[in-house]
Coordinates of C-alpha atoms and ligand atoms in Angstrom, one line a residue:
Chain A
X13 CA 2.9 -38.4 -5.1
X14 CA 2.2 -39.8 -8.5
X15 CA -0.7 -42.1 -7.2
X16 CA -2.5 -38.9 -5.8
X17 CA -1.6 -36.8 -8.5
X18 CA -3.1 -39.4 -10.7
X19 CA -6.3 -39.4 -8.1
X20 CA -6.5 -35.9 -8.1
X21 CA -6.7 -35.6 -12.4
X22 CA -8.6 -38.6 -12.8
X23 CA -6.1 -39.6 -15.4
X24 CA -5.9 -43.3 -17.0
X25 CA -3.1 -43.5 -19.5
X26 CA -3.7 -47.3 -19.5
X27 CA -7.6 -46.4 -21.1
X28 CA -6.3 -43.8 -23.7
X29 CA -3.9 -46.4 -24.6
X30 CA -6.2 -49.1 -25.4
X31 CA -8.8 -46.4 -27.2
X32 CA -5.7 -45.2 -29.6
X33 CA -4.9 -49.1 -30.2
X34 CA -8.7 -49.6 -30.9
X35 CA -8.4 -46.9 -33.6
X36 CA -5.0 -47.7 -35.0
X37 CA -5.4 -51.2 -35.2
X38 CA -8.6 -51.1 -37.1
X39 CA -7.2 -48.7 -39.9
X40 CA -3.7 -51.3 -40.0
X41 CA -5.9 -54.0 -40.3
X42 CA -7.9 -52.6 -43.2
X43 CA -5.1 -50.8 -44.4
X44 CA -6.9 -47.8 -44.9
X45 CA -5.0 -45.2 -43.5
X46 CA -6.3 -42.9 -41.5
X47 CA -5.9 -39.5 -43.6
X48 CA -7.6 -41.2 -46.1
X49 CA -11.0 -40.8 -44.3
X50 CA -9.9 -37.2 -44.2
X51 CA -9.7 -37.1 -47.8
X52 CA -13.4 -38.6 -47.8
X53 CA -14.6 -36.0 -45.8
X54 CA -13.5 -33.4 -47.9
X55 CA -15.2 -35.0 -51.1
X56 CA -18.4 -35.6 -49.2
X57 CA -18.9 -32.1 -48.0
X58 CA -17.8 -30.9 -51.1
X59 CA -20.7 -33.0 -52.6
X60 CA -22.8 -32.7 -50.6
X61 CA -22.7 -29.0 -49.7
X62 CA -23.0 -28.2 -53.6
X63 CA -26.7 -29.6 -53.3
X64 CA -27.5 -28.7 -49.7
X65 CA -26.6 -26.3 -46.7
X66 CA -24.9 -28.8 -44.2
X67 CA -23.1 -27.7 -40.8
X68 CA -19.4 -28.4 -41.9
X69 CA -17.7 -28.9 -38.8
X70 CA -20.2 -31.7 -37.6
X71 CA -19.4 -34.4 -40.3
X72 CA -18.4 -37.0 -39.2
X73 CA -16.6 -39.9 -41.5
X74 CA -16.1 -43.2 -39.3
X75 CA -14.2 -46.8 -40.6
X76 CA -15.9 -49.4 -38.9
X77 CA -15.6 -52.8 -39.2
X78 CA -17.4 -56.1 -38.0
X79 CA -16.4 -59.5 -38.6
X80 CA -15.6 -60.1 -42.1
X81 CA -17.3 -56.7 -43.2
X82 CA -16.4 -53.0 -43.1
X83 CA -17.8 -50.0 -44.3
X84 CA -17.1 -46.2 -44.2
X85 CA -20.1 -44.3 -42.1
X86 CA -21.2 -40.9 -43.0
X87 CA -22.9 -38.5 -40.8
X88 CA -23.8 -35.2 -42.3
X89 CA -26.0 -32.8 -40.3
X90 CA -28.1 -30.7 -42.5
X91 CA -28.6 -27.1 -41.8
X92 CA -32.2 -25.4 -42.1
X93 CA -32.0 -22.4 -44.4
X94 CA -31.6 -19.7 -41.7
X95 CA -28.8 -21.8 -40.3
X96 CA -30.0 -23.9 -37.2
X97 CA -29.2 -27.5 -36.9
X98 CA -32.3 -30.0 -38.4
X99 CA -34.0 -31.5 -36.6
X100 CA -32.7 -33.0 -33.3
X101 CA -30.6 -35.5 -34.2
X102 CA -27.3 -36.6 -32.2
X103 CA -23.9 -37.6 -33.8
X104 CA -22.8 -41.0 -31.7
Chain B
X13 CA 5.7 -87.9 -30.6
X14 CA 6.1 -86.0 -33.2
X15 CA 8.3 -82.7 -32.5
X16 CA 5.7 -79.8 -32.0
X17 CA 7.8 -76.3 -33.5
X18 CA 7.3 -73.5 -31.9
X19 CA 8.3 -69.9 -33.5
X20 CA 8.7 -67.4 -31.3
X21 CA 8.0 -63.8 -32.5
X22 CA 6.7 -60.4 -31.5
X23 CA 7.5 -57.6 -34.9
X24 CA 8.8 -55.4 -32.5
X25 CA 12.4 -56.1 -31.0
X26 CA 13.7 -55.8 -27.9
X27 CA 10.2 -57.4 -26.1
X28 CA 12.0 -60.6 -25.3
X29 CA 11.7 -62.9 -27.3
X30 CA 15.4 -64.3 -27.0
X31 CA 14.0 -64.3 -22.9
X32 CA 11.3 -66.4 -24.0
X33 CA 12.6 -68.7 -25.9
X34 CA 15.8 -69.3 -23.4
X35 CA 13.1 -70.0 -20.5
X36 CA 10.3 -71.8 -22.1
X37 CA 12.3 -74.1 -23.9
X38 CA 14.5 -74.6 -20.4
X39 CA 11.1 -75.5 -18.5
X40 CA 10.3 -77.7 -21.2
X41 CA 14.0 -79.6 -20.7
X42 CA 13.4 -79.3 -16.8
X43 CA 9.9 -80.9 -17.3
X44 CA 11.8 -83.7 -19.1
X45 CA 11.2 -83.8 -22.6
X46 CA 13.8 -83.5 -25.1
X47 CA 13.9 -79.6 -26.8
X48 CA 15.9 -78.4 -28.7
X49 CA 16.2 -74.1 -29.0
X50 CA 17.2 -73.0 -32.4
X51 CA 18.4 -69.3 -32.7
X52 CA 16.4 -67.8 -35.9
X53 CA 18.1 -64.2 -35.4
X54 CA 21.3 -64.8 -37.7
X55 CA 24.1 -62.2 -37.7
X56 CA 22.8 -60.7 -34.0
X57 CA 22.6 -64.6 -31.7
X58 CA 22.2 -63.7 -28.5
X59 CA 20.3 -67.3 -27.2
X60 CA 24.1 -68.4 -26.8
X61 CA 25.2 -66.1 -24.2
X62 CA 21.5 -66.0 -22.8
X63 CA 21.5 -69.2 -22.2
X64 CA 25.2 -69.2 -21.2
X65 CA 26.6 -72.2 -23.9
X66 CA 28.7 -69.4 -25.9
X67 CA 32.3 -70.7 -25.1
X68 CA 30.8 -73.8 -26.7
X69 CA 30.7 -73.4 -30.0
X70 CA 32.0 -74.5 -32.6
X71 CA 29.8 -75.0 -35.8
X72 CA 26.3 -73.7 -36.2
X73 CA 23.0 -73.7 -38.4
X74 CA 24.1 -72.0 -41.5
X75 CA 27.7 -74.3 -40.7
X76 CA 25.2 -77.6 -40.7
X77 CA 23.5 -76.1 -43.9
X78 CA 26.0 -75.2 -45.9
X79 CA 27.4 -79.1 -45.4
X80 CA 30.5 -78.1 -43.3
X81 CA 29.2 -80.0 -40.4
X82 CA 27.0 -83.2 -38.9
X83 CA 23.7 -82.1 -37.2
X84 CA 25.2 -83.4 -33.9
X85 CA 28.4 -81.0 -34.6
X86 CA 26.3 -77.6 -34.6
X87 CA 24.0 -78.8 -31.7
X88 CA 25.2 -78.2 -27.9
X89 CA 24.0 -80.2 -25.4
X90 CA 23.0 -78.4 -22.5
X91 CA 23.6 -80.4 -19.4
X92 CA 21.4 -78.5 -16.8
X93 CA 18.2 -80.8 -17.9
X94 CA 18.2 -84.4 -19.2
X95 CA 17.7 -83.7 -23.1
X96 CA 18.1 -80.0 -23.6
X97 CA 19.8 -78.8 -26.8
X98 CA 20.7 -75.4 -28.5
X99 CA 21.5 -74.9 -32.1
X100 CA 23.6 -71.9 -32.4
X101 CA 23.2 -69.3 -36.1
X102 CA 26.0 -67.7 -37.8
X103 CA 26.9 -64.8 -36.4
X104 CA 28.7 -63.1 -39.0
X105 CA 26.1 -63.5 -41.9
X106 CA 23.0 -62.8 -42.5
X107 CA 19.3 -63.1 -42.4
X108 CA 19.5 -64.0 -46.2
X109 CA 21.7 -67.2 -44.8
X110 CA 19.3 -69.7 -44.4
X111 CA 15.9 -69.4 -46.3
X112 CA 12.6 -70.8 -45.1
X113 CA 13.1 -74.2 -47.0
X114 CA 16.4 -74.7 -45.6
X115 CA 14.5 -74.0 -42.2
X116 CA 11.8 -76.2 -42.8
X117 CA 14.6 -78.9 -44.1
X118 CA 16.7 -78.3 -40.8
X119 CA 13.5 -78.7 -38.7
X120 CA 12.6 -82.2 -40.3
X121 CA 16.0 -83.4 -40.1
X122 CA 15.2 -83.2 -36.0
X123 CA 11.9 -84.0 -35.8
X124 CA 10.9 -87.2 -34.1
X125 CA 14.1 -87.2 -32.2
X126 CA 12.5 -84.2 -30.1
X127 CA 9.6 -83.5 -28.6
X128 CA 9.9 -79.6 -28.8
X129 CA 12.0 -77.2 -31.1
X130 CA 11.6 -73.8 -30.2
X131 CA 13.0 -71.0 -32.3
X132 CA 13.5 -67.7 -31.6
X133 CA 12.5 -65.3 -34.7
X134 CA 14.6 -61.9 -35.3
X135 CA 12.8 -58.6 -35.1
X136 CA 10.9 -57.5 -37.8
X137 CA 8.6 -59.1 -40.5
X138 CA 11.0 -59.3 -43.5
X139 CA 12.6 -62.4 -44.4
X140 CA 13.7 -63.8 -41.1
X141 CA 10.8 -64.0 -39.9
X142 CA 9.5 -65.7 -42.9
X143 CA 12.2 -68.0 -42.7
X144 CA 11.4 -68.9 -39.0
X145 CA 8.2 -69.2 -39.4
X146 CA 7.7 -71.3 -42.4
X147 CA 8.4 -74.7 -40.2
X148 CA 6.0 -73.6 -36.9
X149 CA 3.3 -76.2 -35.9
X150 CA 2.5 -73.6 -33.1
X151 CA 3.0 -69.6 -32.8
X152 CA 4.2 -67.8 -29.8
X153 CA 4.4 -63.8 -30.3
X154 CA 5.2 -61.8 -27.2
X155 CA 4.2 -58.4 -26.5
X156 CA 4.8 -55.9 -23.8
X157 CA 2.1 -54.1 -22.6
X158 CA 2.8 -50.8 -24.3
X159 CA 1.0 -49.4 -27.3
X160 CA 3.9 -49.5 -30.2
X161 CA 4.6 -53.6 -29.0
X162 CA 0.4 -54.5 -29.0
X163 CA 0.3 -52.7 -32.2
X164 CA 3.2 -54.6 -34.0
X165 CA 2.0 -58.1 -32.5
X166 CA -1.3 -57.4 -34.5
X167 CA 0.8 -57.0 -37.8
X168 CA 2.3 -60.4 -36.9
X169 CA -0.5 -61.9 -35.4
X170 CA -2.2 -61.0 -38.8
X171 CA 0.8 -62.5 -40.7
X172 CA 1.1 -66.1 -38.9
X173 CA -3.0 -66.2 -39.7
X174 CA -2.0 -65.4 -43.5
X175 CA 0.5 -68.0 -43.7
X176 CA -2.0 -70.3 -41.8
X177 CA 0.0 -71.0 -39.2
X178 CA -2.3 -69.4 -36.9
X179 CA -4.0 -69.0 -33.8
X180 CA -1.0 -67.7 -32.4
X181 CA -0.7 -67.5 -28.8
X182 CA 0.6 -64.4 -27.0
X183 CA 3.0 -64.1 -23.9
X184 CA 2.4 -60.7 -22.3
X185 CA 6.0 -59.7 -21.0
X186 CA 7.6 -57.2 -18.8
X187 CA 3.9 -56.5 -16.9
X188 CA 3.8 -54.1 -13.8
X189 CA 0.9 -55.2 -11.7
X190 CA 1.2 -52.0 -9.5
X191 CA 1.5 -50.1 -12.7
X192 CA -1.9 -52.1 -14.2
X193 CA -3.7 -51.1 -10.7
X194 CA -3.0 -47.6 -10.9
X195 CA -4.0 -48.0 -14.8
X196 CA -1.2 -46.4 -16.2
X197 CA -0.3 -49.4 -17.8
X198 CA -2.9 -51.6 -20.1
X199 CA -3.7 -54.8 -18.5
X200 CA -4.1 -58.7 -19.6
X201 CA -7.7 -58.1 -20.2
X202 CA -7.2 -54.7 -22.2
X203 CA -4.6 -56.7 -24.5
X204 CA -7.1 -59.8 -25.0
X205 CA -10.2 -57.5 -26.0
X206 CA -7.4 -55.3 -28.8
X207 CA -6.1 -58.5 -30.2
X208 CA -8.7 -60.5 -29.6
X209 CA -5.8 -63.5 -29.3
X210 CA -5.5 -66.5 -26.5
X211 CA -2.8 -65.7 -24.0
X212 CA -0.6 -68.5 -23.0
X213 CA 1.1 -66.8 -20.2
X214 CA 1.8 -63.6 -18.3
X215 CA 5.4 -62.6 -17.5
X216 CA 6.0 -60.1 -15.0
X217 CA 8.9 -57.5 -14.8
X218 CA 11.7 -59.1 -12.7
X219 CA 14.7 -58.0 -12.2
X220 CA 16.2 -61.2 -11.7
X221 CA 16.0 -61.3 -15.3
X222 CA 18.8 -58.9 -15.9
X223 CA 20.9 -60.9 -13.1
X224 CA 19.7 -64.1 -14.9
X225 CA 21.3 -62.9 -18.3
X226 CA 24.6 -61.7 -16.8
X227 CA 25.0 -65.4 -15.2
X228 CA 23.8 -67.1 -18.3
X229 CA 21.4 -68.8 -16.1
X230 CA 17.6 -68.4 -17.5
X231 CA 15.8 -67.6 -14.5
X232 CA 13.4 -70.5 -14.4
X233 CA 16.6 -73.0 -13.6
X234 CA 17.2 -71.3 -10.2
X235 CA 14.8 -69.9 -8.2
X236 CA 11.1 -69.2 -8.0
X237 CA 10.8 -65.6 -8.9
X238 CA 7.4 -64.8 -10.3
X239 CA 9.0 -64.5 -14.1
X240 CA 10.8 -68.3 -13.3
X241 CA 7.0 -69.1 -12.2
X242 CA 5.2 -67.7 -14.9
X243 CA 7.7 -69.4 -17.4
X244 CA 7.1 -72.4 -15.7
X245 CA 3.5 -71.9 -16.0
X246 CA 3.9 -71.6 -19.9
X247 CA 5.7 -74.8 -20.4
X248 CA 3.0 -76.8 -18.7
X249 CA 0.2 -75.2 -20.8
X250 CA 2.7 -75.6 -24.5
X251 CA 2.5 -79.4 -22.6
X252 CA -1.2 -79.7 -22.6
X253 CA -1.9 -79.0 -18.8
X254 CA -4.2 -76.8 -17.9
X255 CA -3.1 -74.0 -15.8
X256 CA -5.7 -71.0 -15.7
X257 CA -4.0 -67.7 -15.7
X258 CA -2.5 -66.4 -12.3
X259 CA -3.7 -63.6 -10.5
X260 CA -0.8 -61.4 -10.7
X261 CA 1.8 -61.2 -8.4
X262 CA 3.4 -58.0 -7.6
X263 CA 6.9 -58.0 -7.1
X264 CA 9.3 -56.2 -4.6
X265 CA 8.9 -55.2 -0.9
X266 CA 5.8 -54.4 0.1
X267 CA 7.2 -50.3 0.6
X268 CA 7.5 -50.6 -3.2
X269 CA 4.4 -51.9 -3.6
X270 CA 2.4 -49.5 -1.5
X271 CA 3.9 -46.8 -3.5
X272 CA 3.7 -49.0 -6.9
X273 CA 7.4 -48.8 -7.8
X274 CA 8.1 -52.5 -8.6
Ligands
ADP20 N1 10.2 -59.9 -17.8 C1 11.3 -59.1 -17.9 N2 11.7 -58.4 -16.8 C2 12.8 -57.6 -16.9 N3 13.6 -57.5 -18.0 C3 13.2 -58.3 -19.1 C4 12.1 -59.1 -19.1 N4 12.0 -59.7 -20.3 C5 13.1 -59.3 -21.0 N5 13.8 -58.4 -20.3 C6 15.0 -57.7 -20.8 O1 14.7 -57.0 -22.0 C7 15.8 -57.0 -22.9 C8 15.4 -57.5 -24.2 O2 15.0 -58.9 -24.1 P1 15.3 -59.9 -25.3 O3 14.8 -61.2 -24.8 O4 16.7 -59.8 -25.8 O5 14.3 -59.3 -26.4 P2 14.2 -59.7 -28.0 O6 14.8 -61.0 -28.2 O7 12.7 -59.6 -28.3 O8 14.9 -58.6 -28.7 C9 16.9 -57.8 -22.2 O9 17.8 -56.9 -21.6 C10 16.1 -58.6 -21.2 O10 16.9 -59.0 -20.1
MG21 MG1 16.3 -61.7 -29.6

């Protein structure tokens, strides 16, 4: 029952598993915790949005790191004055 | 030779490690050489009755450290291979008994008249762990394949590293292959990529590991079950053979495997 169950929803615990490990493990091994981003965000569209009209719920704040280096990523979608999206550019 | 020491660890408890170090050090005696297991998890041993030597007792580590005993006092030999050996701990003290010099000190005072000593770490990454670590040559950490057990061997793996006692090597234990297939359970490869760590070996669920543990037989001295294989496996890589990884093996009838309930 479970295998066509599993068929039927297309569900892969094993994938979501190894996505929330991807995340997790990259904030534990920079020890920068996650709600700290969160934090980040809130300071960026606060800047940000004193200066410009941006579209708020499409920020996106992302830890990444490569070898050796890491860095916070900022995505911030500006807004045209009558409140469209600018431009046509795609968040990752 | 030299005596290689081999910690074995995992953060998390419960993932077996005590398992681990009762059947990789026994292949390692079965193969011949001459190991000795030291139990690292002082105030909770359990290698003892794992390994089914507890009525033997009578002195251990912290017994030997303190100066109440000779070496060869607190060591029992363990007659099912030719030059097998445990070293028992205290178990009513605790993990502040015996600090990592005293380890290192205890480790040096057998090297050269062994070719492996194995210890088996506590749980956690306070001072026992320290403690068994600070005398490794070689780091085993062993992980189930479950998120909360992945995510606490990265913490150690980033702590052997640290202490550069690193690459550690990582035993993936307790792994459903019927469970993998229907990916509700992350594979060998998925734990590779996270980790990005060398496995040494891939121990499948078996429950003639439970059976094994009531006997106080580790299950690599009778039988060929496909965890006594894949423990067997591991001792002949620690040895220098190489083994590539085996495909794995489900377990149970072939009704349980056709409905994945290994
Ligand atoms: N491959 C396995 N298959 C089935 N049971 C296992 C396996 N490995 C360990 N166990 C069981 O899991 C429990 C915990 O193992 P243990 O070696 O004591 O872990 P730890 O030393 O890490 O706390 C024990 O009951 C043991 O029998
Ligand atoms: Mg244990």
């Amino acid at each position: 029952m479970n295998i066509l169950k599993q068929l039927l929803s297309g569900s892969n615990t094993a994938h979501t598993a190894k996505q929330r490990l991807r995340f997790v493990l990259i904030h534990d091994r920079a020890e920068i915790p996650p709600g700290l981003l969160e934090l980040i965000k809130d300071d960026v569209i606060a800047a940000i949005s004193a200066r410009v009209p941006i579209d708020r719920d499409g920020v996106v704040v992302q830890f990444e790191q490569q070898n050796s280096e890491s860095r916070v990523l900022v995505d911030v979608p500006l807004l045209a004055l009558n409140g469209e999206r600018k431009g046509a550019k795609r968040r990752p | 030779m030299e005596s290689v020491v081999i910690t074995i660890t995992s953060g998390k408890g419960g993932v077996g490690k005590t398992t681990c170090a009762a059947n990789i050090g026994s292949a390692l005696g079965m193969l011949g050489k001459r190991v000795v297991l030291i139990d690292g998890d002082i105030g909770l041993r359990n290698l003892d009755i794992v390994m089914g030597l507890e009525n033997r007792i009578v002195y251990d580590a912290v017994d030997f450290i303190e100066g109440r005993c000779r070496l060869k006092q607190a060591l029992i030999r363990d007659k099912r291979a030719p030059e097998l050996y445990l070293m028992p701990t205290a178990q009513t003290r605790d993990k502040s008994a015996i600090n990592a010099d005293q380890m290192v000190r205890l480790c040096d005072e057998m090297r050269g008249d062994f070719d492996y000593i194995i210890i088996d770490s506590p749980a956690g990454i306070e001072q026992g762990f320290h403690t068994c670590l600070a005398p490794a040559n070689r780091c085993l950490v062993v992980t189930n394949p479950e998120v909360s057990s992945v995510r606490d061997a990265d913490r150690v793996i980033g702590l052997i590293e640290a202490a550069e006692k690193g690459p550690a090597q990582l035993v993936i234990n307790r792994i459903v292959a019927a469970r993998v297939k229907r990916q509700e359970m992350l594979s060998t490869d998925d734990i590779t990529e996270v980790l990005s760590t060398e496995i040494i070996g891939v121990v499948p669920e078996d429950e003639n590991i439970l059976i094994a543990s009531n006997r106080g037989h580790p299950i690599v001295m009778n039988g060929k079950s496909p965890a006594a294989l894949a423990f067997q496996d591991i001792a002949r890589r620690i040895t220098g053979e190489d083994i590539p990884l085996q495909p794995l093996r489900a377990s149970g009838s072939i009704l349980q495997r056709l409905f994945g309930r290994a």
